[in-house]
PDB file of C-alpha atoms in Angstrom:
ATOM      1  CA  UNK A  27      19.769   4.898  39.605  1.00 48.00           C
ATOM      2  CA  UNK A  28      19.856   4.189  35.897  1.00 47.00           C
ATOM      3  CA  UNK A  29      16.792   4.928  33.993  1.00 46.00           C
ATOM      4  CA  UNK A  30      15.717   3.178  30.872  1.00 46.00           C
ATOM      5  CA  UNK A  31      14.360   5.348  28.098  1.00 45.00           C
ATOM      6  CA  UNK A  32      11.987   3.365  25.723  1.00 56.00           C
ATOM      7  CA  UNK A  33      13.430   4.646  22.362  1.00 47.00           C
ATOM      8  CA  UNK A  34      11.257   2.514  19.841  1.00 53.00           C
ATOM      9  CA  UNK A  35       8.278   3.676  21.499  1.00 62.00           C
ATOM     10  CA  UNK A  36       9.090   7.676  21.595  1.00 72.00           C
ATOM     11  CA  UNK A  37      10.187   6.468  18.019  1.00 70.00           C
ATOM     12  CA  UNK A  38       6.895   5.725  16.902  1.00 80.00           C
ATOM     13  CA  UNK A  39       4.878   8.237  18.840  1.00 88.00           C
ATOM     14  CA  UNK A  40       6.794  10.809  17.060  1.00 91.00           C
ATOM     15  CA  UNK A  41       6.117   9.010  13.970  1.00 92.00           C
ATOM     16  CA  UNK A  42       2.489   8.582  14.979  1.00 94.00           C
ATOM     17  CA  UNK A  43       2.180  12.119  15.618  1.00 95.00           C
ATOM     18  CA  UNK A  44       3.704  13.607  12.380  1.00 96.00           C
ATOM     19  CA  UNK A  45       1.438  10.915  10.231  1.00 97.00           C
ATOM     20  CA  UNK A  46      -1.782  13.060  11.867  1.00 97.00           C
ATOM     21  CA  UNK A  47       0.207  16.277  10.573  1.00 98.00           C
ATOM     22  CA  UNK A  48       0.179  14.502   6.761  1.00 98.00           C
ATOM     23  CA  UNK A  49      -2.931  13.251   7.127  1.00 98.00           C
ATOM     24  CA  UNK A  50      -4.771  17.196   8.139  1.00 98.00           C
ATOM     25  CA  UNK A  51      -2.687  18.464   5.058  1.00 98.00           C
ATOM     26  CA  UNK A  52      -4.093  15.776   2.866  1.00 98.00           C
ATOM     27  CA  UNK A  53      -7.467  15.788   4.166  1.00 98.00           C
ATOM     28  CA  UNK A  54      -7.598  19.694   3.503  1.00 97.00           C
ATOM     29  CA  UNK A  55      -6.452  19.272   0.077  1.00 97.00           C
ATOM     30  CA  UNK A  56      -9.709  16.981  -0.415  1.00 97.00           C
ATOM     31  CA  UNK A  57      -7.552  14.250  -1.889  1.00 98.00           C
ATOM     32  CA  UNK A  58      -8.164  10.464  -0.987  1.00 98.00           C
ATOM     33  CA  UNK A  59      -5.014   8.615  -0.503  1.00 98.00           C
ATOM     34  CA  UNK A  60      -3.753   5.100   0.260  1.00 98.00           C
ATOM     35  CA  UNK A  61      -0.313   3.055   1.297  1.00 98.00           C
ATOM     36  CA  UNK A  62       0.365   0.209  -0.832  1.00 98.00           C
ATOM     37  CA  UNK A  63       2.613  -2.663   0.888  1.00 97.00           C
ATOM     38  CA  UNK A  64       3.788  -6.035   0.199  1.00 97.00           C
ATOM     39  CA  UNK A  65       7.219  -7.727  -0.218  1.00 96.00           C
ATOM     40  CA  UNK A  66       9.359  -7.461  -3.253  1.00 94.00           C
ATOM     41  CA  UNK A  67       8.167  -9.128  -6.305  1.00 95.00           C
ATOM     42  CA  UNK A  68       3.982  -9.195  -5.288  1.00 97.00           C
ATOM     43  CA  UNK A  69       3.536  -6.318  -7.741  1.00 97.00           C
ATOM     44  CA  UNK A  70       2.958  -3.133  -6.229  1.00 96.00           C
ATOM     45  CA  UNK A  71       4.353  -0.959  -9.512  1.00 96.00           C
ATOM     46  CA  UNK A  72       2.365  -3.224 -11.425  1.00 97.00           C
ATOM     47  CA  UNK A  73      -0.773  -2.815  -9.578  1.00 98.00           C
ATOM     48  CA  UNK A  74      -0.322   0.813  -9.858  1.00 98.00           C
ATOM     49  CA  UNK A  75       0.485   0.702 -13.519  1.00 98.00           C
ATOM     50  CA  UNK A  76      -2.883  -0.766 -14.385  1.00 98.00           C
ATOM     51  CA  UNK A  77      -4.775   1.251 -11.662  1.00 98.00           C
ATOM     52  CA  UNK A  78      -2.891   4.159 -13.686  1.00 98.00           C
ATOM     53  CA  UNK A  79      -4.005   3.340 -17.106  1.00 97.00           C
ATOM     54  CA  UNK A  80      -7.922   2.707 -16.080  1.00 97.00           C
ATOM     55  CA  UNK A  81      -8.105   5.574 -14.073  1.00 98.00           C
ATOM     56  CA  UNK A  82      -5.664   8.354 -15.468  1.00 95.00           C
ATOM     57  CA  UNK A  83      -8.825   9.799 -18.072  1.00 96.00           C
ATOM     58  CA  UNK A  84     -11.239  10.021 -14.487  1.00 96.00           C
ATOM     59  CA  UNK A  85      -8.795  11.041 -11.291  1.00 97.00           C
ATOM     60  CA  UNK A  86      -6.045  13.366 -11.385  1.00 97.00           C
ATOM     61  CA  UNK A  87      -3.456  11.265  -9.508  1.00 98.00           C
ATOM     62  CA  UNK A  88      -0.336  11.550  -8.091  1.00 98.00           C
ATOM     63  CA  UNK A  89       2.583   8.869  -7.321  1.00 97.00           C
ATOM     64  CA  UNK A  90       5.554   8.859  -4.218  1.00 97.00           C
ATOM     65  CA  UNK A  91       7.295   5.399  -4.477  1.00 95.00           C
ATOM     66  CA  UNK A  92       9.722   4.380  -1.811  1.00 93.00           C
ATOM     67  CA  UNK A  93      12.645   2.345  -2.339  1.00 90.00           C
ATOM     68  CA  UNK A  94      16.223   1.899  -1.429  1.00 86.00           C
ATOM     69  CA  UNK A  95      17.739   3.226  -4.620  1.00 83.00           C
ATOM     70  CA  UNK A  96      16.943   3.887  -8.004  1.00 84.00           C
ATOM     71  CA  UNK A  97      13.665   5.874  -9.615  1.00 88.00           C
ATOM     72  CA  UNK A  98      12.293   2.700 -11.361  1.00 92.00           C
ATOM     73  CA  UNK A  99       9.252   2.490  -9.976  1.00 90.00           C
ATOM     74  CA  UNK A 100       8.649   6.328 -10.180  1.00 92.00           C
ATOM     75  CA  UNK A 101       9.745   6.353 -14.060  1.00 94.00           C
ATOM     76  CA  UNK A 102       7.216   3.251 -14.587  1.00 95.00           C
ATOM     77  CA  UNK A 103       4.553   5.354 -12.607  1.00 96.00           C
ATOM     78  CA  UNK A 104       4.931   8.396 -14.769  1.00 95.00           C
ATOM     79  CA  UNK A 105       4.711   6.688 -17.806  1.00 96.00           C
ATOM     80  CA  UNK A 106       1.596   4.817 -17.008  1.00 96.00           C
ATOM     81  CA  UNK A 107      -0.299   8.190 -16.299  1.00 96.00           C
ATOM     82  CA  UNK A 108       0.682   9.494 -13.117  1.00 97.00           C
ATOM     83  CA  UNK A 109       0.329  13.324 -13.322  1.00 97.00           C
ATOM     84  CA  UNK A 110       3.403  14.249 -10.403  1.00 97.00           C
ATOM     85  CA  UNK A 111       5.202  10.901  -9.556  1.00 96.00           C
ATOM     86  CA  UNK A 112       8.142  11.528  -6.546  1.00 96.00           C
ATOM     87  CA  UNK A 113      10.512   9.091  -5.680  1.00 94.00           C
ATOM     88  CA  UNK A 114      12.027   8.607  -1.851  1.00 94.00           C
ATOM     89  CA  UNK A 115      15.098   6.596  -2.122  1.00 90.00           C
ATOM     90  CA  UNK A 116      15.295   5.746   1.857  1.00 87.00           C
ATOM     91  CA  UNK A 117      19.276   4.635   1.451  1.00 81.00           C
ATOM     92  CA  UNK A 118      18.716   1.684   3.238  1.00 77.00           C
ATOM     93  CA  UNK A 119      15.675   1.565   5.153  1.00 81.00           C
ATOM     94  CA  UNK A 120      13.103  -0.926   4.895  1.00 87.00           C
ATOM     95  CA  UNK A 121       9.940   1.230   5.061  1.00 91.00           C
ATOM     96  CA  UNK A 122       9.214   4.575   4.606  1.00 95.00           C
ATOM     97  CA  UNK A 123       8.024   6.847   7.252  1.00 95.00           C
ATOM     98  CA  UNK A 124       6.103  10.083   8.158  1.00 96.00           C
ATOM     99  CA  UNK A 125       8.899  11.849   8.051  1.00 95.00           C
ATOM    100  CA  UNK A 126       9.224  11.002   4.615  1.00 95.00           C
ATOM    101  CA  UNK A 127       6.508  11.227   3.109  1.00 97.00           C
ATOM    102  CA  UNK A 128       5.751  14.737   4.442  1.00 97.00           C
ATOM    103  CA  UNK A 129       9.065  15.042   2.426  1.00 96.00           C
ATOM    104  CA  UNK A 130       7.476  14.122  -0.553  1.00 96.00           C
ATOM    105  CA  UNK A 131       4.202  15.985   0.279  1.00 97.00           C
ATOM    106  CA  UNK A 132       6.489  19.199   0.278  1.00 97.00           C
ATOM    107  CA  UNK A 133       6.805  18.209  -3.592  1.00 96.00           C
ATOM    108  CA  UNK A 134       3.175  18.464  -4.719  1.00 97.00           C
ATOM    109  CA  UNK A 135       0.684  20.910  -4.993  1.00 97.00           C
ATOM    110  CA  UNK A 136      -1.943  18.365  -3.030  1.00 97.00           C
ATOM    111  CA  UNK A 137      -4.919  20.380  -4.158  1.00 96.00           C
ATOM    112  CA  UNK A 138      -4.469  19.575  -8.205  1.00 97.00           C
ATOM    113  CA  UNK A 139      -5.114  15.620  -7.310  1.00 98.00           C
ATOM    114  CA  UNK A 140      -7.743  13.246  -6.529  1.00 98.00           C
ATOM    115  CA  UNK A 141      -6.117  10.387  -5.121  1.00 98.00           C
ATOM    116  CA  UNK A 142      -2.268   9.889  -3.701  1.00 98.00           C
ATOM    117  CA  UNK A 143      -0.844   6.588  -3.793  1.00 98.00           C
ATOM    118  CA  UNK A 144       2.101   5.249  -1.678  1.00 98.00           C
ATOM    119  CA  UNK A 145       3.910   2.492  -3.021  1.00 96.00           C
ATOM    120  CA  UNK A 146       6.107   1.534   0.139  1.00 95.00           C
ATOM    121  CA  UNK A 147       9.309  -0.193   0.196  1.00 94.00           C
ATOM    122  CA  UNK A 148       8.782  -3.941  -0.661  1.00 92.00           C
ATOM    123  CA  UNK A 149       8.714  -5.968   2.993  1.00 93.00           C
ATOM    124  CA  UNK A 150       6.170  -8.036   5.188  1.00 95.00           C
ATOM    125  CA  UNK A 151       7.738  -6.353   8.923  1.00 93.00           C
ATOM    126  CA  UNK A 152       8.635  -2.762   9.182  1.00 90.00           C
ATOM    127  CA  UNK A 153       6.400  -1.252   7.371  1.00 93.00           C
ATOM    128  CA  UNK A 154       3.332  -2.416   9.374  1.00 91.00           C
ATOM    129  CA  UNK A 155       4.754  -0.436  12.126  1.00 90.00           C
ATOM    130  CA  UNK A 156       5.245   3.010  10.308  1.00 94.00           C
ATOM    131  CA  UNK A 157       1.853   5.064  10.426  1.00 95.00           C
ATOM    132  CA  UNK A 158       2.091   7.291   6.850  1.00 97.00           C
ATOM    133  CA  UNK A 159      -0.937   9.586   7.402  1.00 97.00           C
ATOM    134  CA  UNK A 160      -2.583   7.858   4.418  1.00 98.00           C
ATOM    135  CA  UNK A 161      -6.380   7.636   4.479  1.00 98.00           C
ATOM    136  CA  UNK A 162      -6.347   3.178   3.538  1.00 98.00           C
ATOM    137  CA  UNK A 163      -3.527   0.584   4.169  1.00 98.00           C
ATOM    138  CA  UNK A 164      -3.694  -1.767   1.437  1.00 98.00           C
ATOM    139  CA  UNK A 165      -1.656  -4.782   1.376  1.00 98.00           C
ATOM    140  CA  UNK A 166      -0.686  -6.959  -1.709  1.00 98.00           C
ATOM    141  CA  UNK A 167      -0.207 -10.572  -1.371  1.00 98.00           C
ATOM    142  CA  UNK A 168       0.916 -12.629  -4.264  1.00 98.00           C
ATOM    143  CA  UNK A 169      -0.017 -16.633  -5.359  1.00 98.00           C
ATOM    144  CA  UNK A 170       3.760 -17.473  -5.627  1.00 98.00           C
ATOM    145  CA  UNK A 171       4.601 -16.406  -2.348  1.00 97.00           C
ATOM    146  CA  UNK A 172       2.619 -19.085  -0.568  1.00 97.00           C
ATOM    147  CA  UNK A 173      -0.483 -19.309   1.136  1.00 98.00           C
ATOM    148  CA  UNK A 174       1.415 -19.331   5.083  1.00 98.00           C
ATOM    149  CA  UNK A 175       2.098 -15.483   5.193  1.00 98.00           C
ATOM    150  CA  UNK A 176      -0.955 -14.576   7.207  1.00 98.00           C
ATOM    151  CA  UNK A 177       0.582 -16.979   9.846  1.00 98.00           C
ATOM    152  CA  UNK A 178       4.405 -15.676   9.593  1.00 97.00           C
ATOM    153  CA  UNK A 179       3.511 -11.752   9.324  1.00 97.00           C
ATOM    154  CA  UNK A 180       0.498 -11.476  11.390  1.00 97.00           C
ATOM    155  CA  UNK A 181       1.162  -7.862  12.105  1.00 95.00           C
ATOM    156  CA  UNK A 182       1.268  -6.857   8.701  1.00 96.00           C
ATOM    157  CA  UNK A 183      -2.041  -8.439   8.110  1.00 98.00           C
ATOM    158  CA  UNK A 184      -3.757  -7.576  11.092  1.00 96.00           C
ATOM    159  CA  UNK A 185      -3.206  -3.622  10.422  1.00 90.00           C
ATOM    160  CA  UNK A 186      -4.594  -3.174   7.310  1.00 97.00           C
ATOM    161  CA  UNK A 187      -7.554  -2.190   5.377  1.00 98.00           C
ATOM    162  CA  UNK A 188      -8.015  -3.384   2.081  1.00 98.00           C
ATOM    163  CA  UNK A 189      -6.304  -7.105   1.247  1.00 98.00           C
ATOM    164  CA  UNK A 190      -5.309  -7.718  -2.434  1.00 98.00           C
ATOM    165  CA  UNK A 191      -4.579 -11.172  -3.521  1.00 98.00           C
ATOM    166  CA  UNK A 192      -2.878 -10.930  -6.801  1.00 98.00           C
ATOM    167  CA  UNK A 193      -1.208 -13.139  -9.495  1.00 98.00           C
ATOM    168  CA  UNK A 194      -4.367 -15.076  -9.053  1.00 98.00           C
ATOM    169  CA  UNK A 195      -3.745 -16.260 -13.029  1.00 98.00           C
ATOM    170  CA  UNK A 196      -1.157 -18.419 -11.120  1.00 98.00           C
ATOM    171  CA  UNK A 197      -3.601 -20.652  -9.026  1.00 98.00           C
ATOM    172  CA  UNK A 198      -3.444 -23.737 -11.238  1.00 97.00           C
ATOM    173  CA  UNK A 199       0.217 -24.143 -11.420  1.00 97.00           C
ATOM    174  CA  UNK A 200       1.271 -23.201  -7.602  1.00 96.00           C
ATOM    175  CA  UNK A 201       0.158 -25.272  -4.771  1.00 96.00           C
ATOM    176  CA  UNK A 202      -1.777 -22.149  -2.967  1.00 98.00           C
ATOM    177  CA  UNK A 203      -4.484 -23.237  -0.897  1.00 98.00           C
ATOM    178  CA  UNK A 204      -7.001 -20.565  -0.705  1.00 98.00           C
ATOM    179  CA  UNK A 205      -8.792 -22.046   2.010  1.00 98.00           C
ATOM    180  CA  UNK A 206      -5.879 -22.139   4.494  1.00 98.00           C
ATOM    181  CA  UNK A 207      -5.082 -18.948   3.702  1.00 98.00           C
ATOM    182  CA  UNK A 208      -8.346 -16.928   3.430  1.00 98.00           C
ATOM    183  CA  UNK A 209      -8.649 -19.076   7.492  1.00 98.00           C
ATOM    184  CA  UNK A 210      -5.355 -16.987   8.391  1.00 98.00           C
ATOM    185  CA  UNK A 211      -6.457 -13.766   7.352  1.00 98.00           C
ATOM    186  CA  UNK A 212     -10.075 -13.911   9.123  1.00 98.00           C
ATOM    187  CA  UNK A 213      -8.837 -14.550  12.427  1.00 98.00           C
ATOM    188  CA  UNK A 214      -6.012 -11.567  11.909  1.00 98.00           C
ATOM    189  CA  UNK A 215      -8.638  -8.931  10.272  1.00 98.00           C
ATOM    190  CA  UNK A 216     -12.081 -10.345  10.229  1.00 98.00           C
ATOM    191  CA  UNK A 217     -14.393  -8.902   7.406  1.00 97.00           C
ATOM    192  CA  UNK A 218     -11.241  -7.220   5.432  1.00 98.00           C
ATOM    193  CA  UNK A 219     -12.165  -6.152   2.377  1.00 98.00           C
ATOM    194  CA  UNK A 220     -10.764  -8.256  -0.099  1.00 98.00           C
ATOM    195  CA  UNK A 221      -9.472  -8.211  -4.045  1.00 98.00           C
ATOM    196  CA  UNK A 222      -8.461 -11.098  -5.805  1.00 98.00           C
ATOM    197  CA  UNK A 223      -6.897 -10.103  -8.782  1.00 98.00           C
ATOM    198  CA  UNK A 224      -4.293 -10.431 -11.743  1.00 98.00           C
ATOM    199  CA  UNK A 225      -2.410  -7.272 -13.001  1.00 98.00           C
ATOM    200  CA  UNK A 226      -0.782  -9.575 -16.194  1.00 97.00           C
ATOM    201  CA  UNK A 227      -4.511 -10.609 -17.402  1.00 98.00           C
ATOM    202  CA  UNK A 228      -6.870  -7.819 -15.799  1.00 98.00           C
ATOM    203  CA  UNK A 229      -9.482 -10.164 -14.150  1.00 98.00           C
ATOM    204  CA  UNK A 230     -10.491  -9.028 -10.925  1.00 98.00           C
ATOM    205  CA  UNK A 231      -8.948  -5.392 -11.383  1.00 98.00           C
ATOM    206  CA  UNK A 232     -12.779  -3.680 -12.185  1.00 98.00           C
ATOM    207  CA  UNK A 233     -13.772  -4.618  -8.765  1.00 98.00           C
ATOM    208  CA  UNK A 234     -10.561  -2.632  -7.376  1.00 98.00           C
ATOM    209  CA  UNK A 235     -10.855   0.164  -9.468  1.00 98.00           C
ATOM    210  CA  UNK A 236     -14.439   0.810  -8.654  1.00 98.00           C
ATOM    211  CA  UNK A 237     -13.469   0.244  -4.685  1.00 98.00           C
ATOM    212  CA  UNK A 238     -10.985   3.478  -5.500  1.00 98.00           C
ATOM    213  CA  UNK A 239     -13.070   5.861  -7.514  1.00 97.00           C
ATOM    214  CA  UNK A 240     -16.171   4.997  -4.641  1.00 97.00           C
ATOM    215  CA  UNK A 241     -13.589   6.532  -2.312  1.00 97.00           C
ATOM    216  CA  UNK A 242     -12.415   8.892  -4.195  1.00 96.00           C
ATOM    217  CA  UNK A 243     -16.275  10.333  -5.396  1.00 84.00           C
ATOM    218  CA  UNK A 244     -18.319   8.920  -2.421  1.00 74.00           C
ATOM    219  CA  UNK A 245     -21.766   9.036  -3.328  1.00 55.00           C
TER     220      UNK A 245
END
């Protein structure tokens, strides 16, 4: 009798298990860490860039940036303040995994940083599915890229933690419509905490910052 073997999901457990592995190594290092997703173009390296340059005098931080090819974003990271800053260039893949990231883990001395931030690879599917081992999931969502995405990547939005609405500079010349979209996200993730911001003018990015250091220092 032929027996069916349910790849994707021994796929993920696998994954799910060696996230909890990254996650007890960063945990015992005392360092606060978060995965930053969105697609390509909402402004993850830019995000980090200015998280970077309010926060690199108060939190020893450290960078891994996924992407296909290149070390762009890792280059852009280092120069805005990041104190280690490791690239995974996933030759092809459209997220990044456990399996790499405990890679990149293997790269820093955890213990000399405050706060880790992920910058996964730039898409609105895969990487919803990929646990990291990352204490927060925050996803980025941009003004140009329309206010329907809650509605056409509802897994992406219902998994994560913190919500970022950037590019909000943008509002008056892009037919966004808050409303419909702020309706989308509530009946994904009800009560998600939310930032809307604009990396190219700075309103909006206190609120973040403070969110970050709160986490990082908890009171």
């Amino acid at each position: 009798m032929a027996k069916n073997i349910p790849i994707v999901e021994n796929i993920l457990n696998a994954n799910d298990h060696l996230a909890q592995e990254n996650r007890a190594r960063i945990d015992s290092a005392g360092v606060f860490s978060i995965n930053i997703m969105a697609s390509p173009g909402a402004g993850k390296t830019s995000l980090i860039e200015q998280t970077l340059s309010r926060l690199k005098d108060k939190l020893r931080i450290a960078t891994v940036d996924g992407d296909i090819a290149t070390s762009i974003d890792s280059d852009r990271a280092a120069a805005a303040g990041a104190l280690a800053s490791v690239q995974i260039n996933t030759g092809g893949d459209c997220h990044l995994d456990a399996v790499m990231l405990r890679g990149a883990l293997d790269q820093l001395t955890l213990s000399q940083f405050d706060l880790l931030i992920v910058e996964n690879v730039g898409n609105l599917v895969c990487p919803a599915s990929f646990k990291l081992g990352t204490h927060k999931s925050v996803l980025i969502a941009s003004i140009p890229e329309g206010d329907d995405k809650p509605y056409k990547y509802p897994g992406m939005y219902r998994g994560v933690d913190v919500l970022i609405i950037n590019k909000i500079d943008l509002l008056p010349y892009v037919n966004f419509r808050m409303d419909y979209f702020e309706r989308g996200v509530e009946a994904l993730n009800p009560g998600v905490t939310t930032f809307p911001l604009s990396c190219r003018t700075g309103e909006g990015m206190d609120a973040w910052v403070d969110w970050l250091i709160q986490n990082v220092q908890p009171t």
